[in-house]
Amino acid sequence: MKPILVIITLLIFSGLGAIAAVNYTAKPTPPELLTSYRYPQQRPLSPFELTDQNGKAFTNDQLKHKWSLFFVGYTSCPDVCPTTLGKLAAAYQQLEGVVDLQVVFLSVDPARDTQARLKDYINFFNPNFVAVTAPHSQLLPLTRELGFVYTMVGEGENYQVDHSASMVLISPDGTRMATVKPTSLDPRQLPQIRNKHLIHDVIALATHYGE
């Protein structure tokens, strides 16, 4: 009886090992990202209401069925915003037809960034981009949830706005998927988001969506 028991025991453990191996190999591998952090848990954004450059409401509904890439700024920004929008205009051309993506410029300067000003500004870079803003009572909770920060610096009409330089990718079901972070290969240079890394990560995240 003992040899039979030994054989049965070995068969049982062999079967359990095979099941564990199948489960392990079946688990999807997270995409390799170059400049982004993918959140382990994707949570839907809380309800928000903004206004776009055409005077139309921009809410959670406008995030459905497409990818959305958010970044914050303001039209009077002297450097980061125009540089970022120029890069995004170039990246968008390469992503178009590969990923259904909308670029959303979130102005955190509602006092100066009127609808007309937002429209002229965003159309200069790409008329397919979306420019939105809202009172600070709407902006503050949304930017915090997205992981952005901003603050007004200076007094009078020529104040500036210090703001985050990262981007946030929202999935087609309206959840926060990943943060695209500036990086620097040289400590003597300011961190920046490189287009080839951004394009790689957006495609990788979209390809592995739902896994």
mmCIF file of C-alpha atoms in Angstrom:
data_model
loop_
_atom_site.group_PDB
_atom_site.id
_atom_site.type_symbol
_atom_site.label_atom_id
_atom_site.label_comp_id
_atom_site.label_asym_id
_atom_site.label_seq_id
_atom_site.Cartn_x
_atom_site.Cartn_y
_atom_site.Cartn_z
ATOM 1 C CA MET A 1 0.000 0.000 0.000
ATOM 2 C CA LYS A 2 2.789 2.425 0.785
ATOM 3 C CA PRO A 3 4.189 2.581 -2.775
ATOM 4 C CA ILE A 4 0.681 3.249 -4.071
ATOM 5 C CA LEU A 5 0.175 6.071 -1.542
ATOM 6 C CA VAL A 6 3.491 7.598 -2.542
ATOM 7 C CA ILE A 7 2.504 7.486 -6.206
ATOM 8 C CA ILE A 8 -0.905 9.055 -5.523
ATOM 9 C CA THR A 9 0.700 11.793 -3.428
ATOM 10 C CA LEU A 10 3.192 12.578 -6.181
ATOM 11 C CA LEU A 11 0.415 12.711 -8.746
ATOM 12 C CA ILE A 12 -1.586 15.121 -6.600
ATOM 13 C CA PHE A 13 1.357 17.476 -6.087
ATOM 14 C CA SER A 14 2.251 17.255 -9.766
ATOM 15 C CA GLY A 15 -1.301 18.251 -10.682
ATOM 16 C CA LEU A 16 -1.283 21.183 -8.256
ATOM 17 C CA GLY A 17 2.049 22.310 -9.620
ATOM 18 C CA ALA A 18 0.747 22.196 -13.187
ATOM 19 C CA ILE A 19 -2.312 24.270 -12.231
ATOM 20 C CA ALA A 20 -0.122 26.855 -10.491
ATOM 21 C CA ALA A 21 2.166 27.034 -13.507
ATOM 22 C CA VAL A 22 -0.783 27.594 -15.853
ATOM 23 C CA ASN A 23 -2.170 30.351 -13.621
ATOM 24 C CA TYR A 24 1.218 32.011 -13.385
ATOM 25 C CA THR A 25 1.906 31.974 -17.101
ATOM 26 C CA ALA A 26 -1.639 33.100 -17.923
ATOM 27 C CA LYS A 27 -1.251 36.274 -15.848
ATOM 28 C CA PRO A 28 -0.719 39.222 -18.246
ATOM 29 C CA THR A 29 2.597 40.993 -18.087
ATOM 30 C CA PRO A 30 2.319 44.740 -17.345
ATOM 31 C CA PRO A 31 3.514 46.920 -20.222
ATOM 32 C CA GLU A 32 7.061 48.223 -20.077
ATOM 33 C CA LEU A 33 6.845 51.986 -19.667
ATOM 34 C CA LEU A 34 9.599 54.521 -20.368
ATOM 35 C CA THR A 35 8.353 57.733 -18.781
ATOM 36 C CA SER A 36 5.040 56.852 -17.114
ATOM 37 C CA TYR A 37 3.707 55.385 -13.903
ATOM 38 C CA ARG A 38 0.713 53.086 -14.286
ATOM 39 C CA TYR A 39 -1.617 53.097 -11.305
ATOM 40 C CA PRO A 40 -2.161 49.591 -9.924
ATOM 41 C CA GLN A 41 -5.795 50.493 -9.255
ATOM 42 C CA GLN A 42 -7.632 52.638 -11.786
ATOM 43 C CA ARG A 43 -10.359 54.714 -10.136
ATOM 44 C CA PRO A 44 -13.013 56.687 -12.004
ATOM 45 C CA LEU A 45 -12.781 60.457 -11.787
ATOM 46 C CA SER A 46 -15.304 62.224 -9.594
ATOM 47 C CA PRO A 47 -17.982 64.220 -11.450
ATOM 48 C CA PHE A 48 -16.683 67.516 -12.845
ATOM 49 C CA GLU A 49 -17.954 70.219 -15.177
ATOM 50 C CA LEU A 50 -15.672 72.386 -17.293
ATOM 51 C CA THR A 51 -16.229 74.609 -20.320
ATOM 52 C CA ASP A 52 -14.322 74.096 -23.567
ATOM 53 C CA GLN A 53 -13.029 76.573 -26.138
ATOM 54 C CA ASN A 54 -16.350 76.447 -27.998
ATOM 55 C CA GLY A 55 -18.404 77.317 -24.941
ATOM 56 C CA LYS A 56 -19.702 73.764 -24.538
ATOM 57 C CA ALA A 57 -19.800 71.765 -21.338
ATOM 58 C CA PHE A 58 -16.961 69.287 -20.878
ATOM 59 C CA THR A 59 -17.792 66.618 -18.299
ATOM 60 C CA ASN A 60 -17.007 62.993 -17.528
ATOM 61 C CA ASP A 61 -19.158 62.055 -20.520
ATOM 62 C CA GLN A 62 -16.577 63.537 -22.891
ATOM 63 C CA LEU A 63 -14.007 61.031 -21.599
ATOM 64 C CA LYS A 64 -15.951 57.953 -22.683
ATOM 65 C CA HIS A 65 -14.900 55.668 -25.544
ATOM 66 C CA LYS A 66 -11.541 57.376 -26.159
ATOM 67 C CA TRP A 67 -8.232 57.991 -24.455
ATOM 68 C CA SER A 68 -7.661 61.429 -22.944
ATOM 69 C CA LEU A 69 -4.300 63.020 -22.189
ATOM 70 C CA PHE A 70 -4.601 65.887 -19.678
ATOM 71 C CA PHE A 71 -2.084 68.531 -18.745
ATOM 72 C CA VAL A 72 -2.444 71.820 -16.879
ATOM 73 C CA GLY A 73 -1.232 75.274 -17.834
ATOM 74 C CA TYR A 74 -2.341 78.705 -18.965
ATOM 75 C CA THR A 75 -2.174 80.714 -22.161
ATOM 76 C CA SER A 76 0.171 83.355 -20.739
ATOM 77 C CA CYS A 77 2.747 80.717 -19.828
ATOM 78 C CA PRO A 78 6.093 81.856 -21.253
ATOM 79 C CA ASP A 79 7.757 78.488 -21.813
ATOM 80 C CA VAL A 80 6.446 75.150 -20.508
ATOM 81 C CA CYS A 81 2.953 75.296 -22.035
ATOM 82 C CA PRO A 82 3.852 76.330 -25.602
ATOM 83 C CA THR A 83 6.758 73.876 -25.616
ATOM 84 C CA THR A 84 4.541 71.062 -24.356
ATOM 85 C CA LEU A 85 1.757 71.817 -26.830
ATOM 86 C CA GLY A 86 4.261 71.914 -29.675
ATOM 87 C CA LYS A 87 5.550 68.488 -28.665
ATOM 88 C CA LEU A 88 2.028 67.134 -28.306
ATOM 89 C CA ALA A 89 1.095 68.406 -31.752
ATOM 90 C CA ALA A 90 3.995 66.398 -33.194
ATOM 91 C CA ALA A 91 3.212 63.307 -31.086
ATOM 92 C CA TYR A 92 -0.462 63.477 -32.006
ATOM 93 C CA GLN A 93 0.364 63.111 -35.682
ATOM 94 C CA GLN A 94 2.152 59.839 -34.966
ATOM 95 C CA LEU A 95 -0.555 58.542 -32.623
ATOM 96 C CA GLU A 96 -3.453 59.467 -34.893
ATOM 97 C CA GLY A 97 -4.920 56.339 -36.415
ATOM 98 C CA VAL A 98 -3.139 54.157 -33.838
ATOM 99 C CA VAL A 99 -4.822 55.319 -30.623
ATOM 100 C CA ASP A 100 -8.143 57.180 -30.410
ATOM 101 C CA LEU A 101 -6.743 60.031 -28.335
ATOM 102 C CA GLN A 102 -7.905 63.494 -27.340
ATOM 103 C CA VAL A 103 -5.463 66.011 -25.885
ATOM 104 C CA VAL A 104 -6.989 68.159 -23.145
ATOM 105 C CA PHE A 105 -5.323 71.427 -22.135
ATOM 106 C CA LEU A 106 -6.682 72.309 -18.694
ATOM 107 C CA SER A 107 -6.251 76.017 -18.056
ATOM 108 C CA VAL A 108 -5.838 76.908 -14.390
ATOM 109 C CA ASP A 109 -6.051 80.649 -15.102
ATOM 110 C CA PRO A 110 -9.804 81.186 -15.589
ATOM 111 C CA ALA A 111 -9.602 84.913 -14.888
ATOM 112 C CA ARG A 112 -7.591 85.592 -18.068
ATOM 113 C CA ASP A 113 -8.251 82.521 -20.193
ATOM 114 C CA THR A 114 -11.597 83.372 -21.722
ATOM 115 C CA GLN A 115 -13.337 81.135 -24.214
ATOM 116 C CA ALA A 116 -12.089 83.214 -27.163
ATOM 117 C CA ARG A 117 -8.535 83.262 -25.855
ATOM 118 C CA LEU A 118 -8.505 79.509 -25.286
ATOM 119 C CA LYS A 119 -9.821 78.903 -28.790
ATOM 120 C CA ASP A 120 -7.203 81.075 -30.488
ATOM 121 C CA TYR A 121 -4.443 79.564 -28.373
ATOM 122 C CA ILE A 122 -5.302 75.902 -28.873
ATOM 123 C CA ASN A 123 -6.072 76.316 -32.600
ATOM 124 C CA PHE A 124 -2.535 77.580 -33.135
ATOM 125 C CA PHE A 125 -1.205 74.166 -32.117
ATOM 126 C CA ASN A 126 -3.965 71.805 -33.243
ATOM 127 C CA PRO A 127 -7.690 72.538 -33.711
ATOM 128 C CA ASN A 128 -8.437 68.931 -32.725
ATOM 129 C CA PHE A 129 -7.126 69.581 -29.216
ATOM 130 C CA VAL A 130 -9.525 70.505 -26.433
ATOM 131 C CA ALA A 131 -8.951 73.513 -24.163
ATOM 132 C CA VAL A 132 -11.041 73.707 -21.006
ATOM 133 C CA THR A 133 -11.289 75.739 -17.833
ATOM 134 C CA ALA A 134 -13.642 76.458 -14.944
ATOM 135 C CA PRO A 135 -13.782 78.472 -11.727
ATOM 136 C CA HIS A 136 -11.189 77.508 -9.148
ATOM 137 C CA SER A 137 -13.925 75.824 -7.101
ATOM 138 C CA GLN A 138 -14.145 73.240 -9.898
ATOM 139 C CA LEU A 139 -10.470 73.225 -10.850
ATOM 140 C CA LEU A 140 -8.994 72.586 -7.422
ATOM 141 C CA PRO A 141 -10.694 69.247 -6.657
ATOM 142 C CA LEU A 142 -10.168 67.997 -10.208
ATOM 143 C CA THR A 143 -6.484 68.900 -10.377
ATOM 144 C CA ARG A 144 -5.858 67.338 -6.992
ATOM 145 C CA GLU A 145 -7.560 64.135 -8.102
ATOM 146 C CA LEU A 146 -5.442 64.084 -11.250
ATOM 147 C CA GLY A 147 -2.303 64.661 -9.189
ATOM 148 C CA PHE A 148 -1.648 68.177 -10.516
ATOM 149 C CA VAL A 149 -0.767 71.244 -8.450
ATOM 150 C CA TYR A 150 -0.825 74.924 -9.324
ATOM 151 C CA THR A 151 -0.433 78.239 -7.542
ATOM 152 C CA MET A 152 -0.599 81.915 -8.494
ATOM 153 C CA VAL A 153 2.670 83.826 -8.169
ATOM 154 C CA GLY A 154 2.881 87.624 -8.081
ATOM 155 C CA GLU A 155 0.307 90.382 -7.914
ATOM 156 C CA GLY A 156 -1.512 92.540 -10.413
ATOM 157 C CA GLU A 157 -2.393 91.653 -13.988
ATOM 158 C CA ASN A 158 1.012 90.174 -14.822
ATOM 159 C CA TYR A 159 0.952 87.348 -12.295
ATOM 160 C CA GLN A 160 2.259 83.939 -13.307
ATOM 161 C CA VAL A 161 1.038 80.454 -12.488
ATOM 162 C CA ASP A 162 3.382 77.759 -11.256
ATOM 163 C CA HIS A 163 1.997 74.381 -12.284
ATOM 164 C CA SER A 164 2.821 70.714 -12.761
ATOM 165 C CA ALA A 165 4.666 69.661 -15.906
ATOM 166 C CA SER A 166 3.394 66.081 -15.900
ATOM 167 C CA MET A 167 0.472 64.653 -17.881
ATOM 168 C CA VAL A 168 -2.259 62.203 -16.933
ATOM 169 C CA LEU A 169 -3.693 59.544 -19.228
ATOM 170 C CA ILE A 170 -7.379 58.729 -18.760
ATOM 171 C CA SER A 171 -8.773 55.447 -20.093
ATOM 172 C CA PRO A 172 -11.901 55.151 -22.279
ATOM 173 C CA ASP A 173 -13.999 54.294 -19.234
ATOM 174 C CA GLY A 174 -13.058 57.556 -17.513
ATOM 175 C CA THR A 175 -10.524 56.218 -15.025
ATOM 176 C CA ARG A 176 -7.090 57.556 -14.221
ATOM 177 C CA MET A 177 -4.703 55.124 -15.914
ATOM 178 C CA ALA A 178 -1.192 56.619 -15.671
ATOM 179 C CA THR A 179 0.892 59.697 -15.020
ATOM 180 C CA VAL A 180 3.418 60.701 -17.654
ATOM 181 C CA LYS A 181 6.369 62.191 -15.799
ATOM 182 C CA PRO A 182 9.223 64.402 -16.987
ATOM 183 C CA THR A 183 12.628 62.776 -16.669
ATOM 184 C CA SER A 184 16.205 63.921 -17.103
ATOM 185 C CA LEU A 185 19.170 61.901 -18.310
ATOM 186 C CA ASP A 186 21.498 64.740 -17.378
ATOM 187 C CA PRO A 187 21.318 66.334 -13.891
ATOM 188 C CA ARG A 188 22.358 69.646 -15.463
ATOM 189 C CA GLN A 189 19.202 69.739 -17.594
ATOM 190 C CA LEU A 190 15.605 70.309 -16.580
ATOM 191 C CA PRO A 191 13.426 67.171 -16.653
ATOM 192 C CA GLN A 192 11.256 66.859 -19.730
ATOM 193 C CA ILE A 193 8.886 64.440 -21.416
ATOM 194 C CA ARG A 194 10.419 63.039 -24.583
ATOM 195 C CA ASN A 195 8.025 62.450 -27.439
ATOM 196 C CA LYS A 196 9.327 59.008 -28.365
ATOM 197 C CA HIS A 197 8.851 57.868 -24.765
ATOM 198 C CA LEU A 198 5.382 59.416 -24.577
ATOM 199 C CA ILE A 199 4.291 57.778 -27.840
ATOM 200 C CA HIS A 200 5.677 54.404 -26.733
ATOM 201 C CA ASP A 201 3.862 54.531 -23.391
ATOM 202 C CA VAL A 202 0.496 55.653 -24.766
ATOM 203 C CA ILE A 203 0.527 52.844 -27.335
ATOM 204 C CA ALA A 204 1.681 50.297 -24.739
ATOM 205 C CA LEU A 205 -1.021 51.294 -22.258
ATOM 206 C CA ALA A 206 -3.737 51.306 -24.909
ATOM 207 C CA THR A 207 -2.611 47.888 -26.206
ATOM 208 C CA HIS A 208 -2.703 46.324 -22.729
ATOM 209 C CA TYR A 209 -5.950 48.061 -21.741
ATOM 210 C CA GLY A 210 -8.284 45.710 -19.922
ATOM 211 C CA GLU A 211 -5.615 43.195 -18.953
#
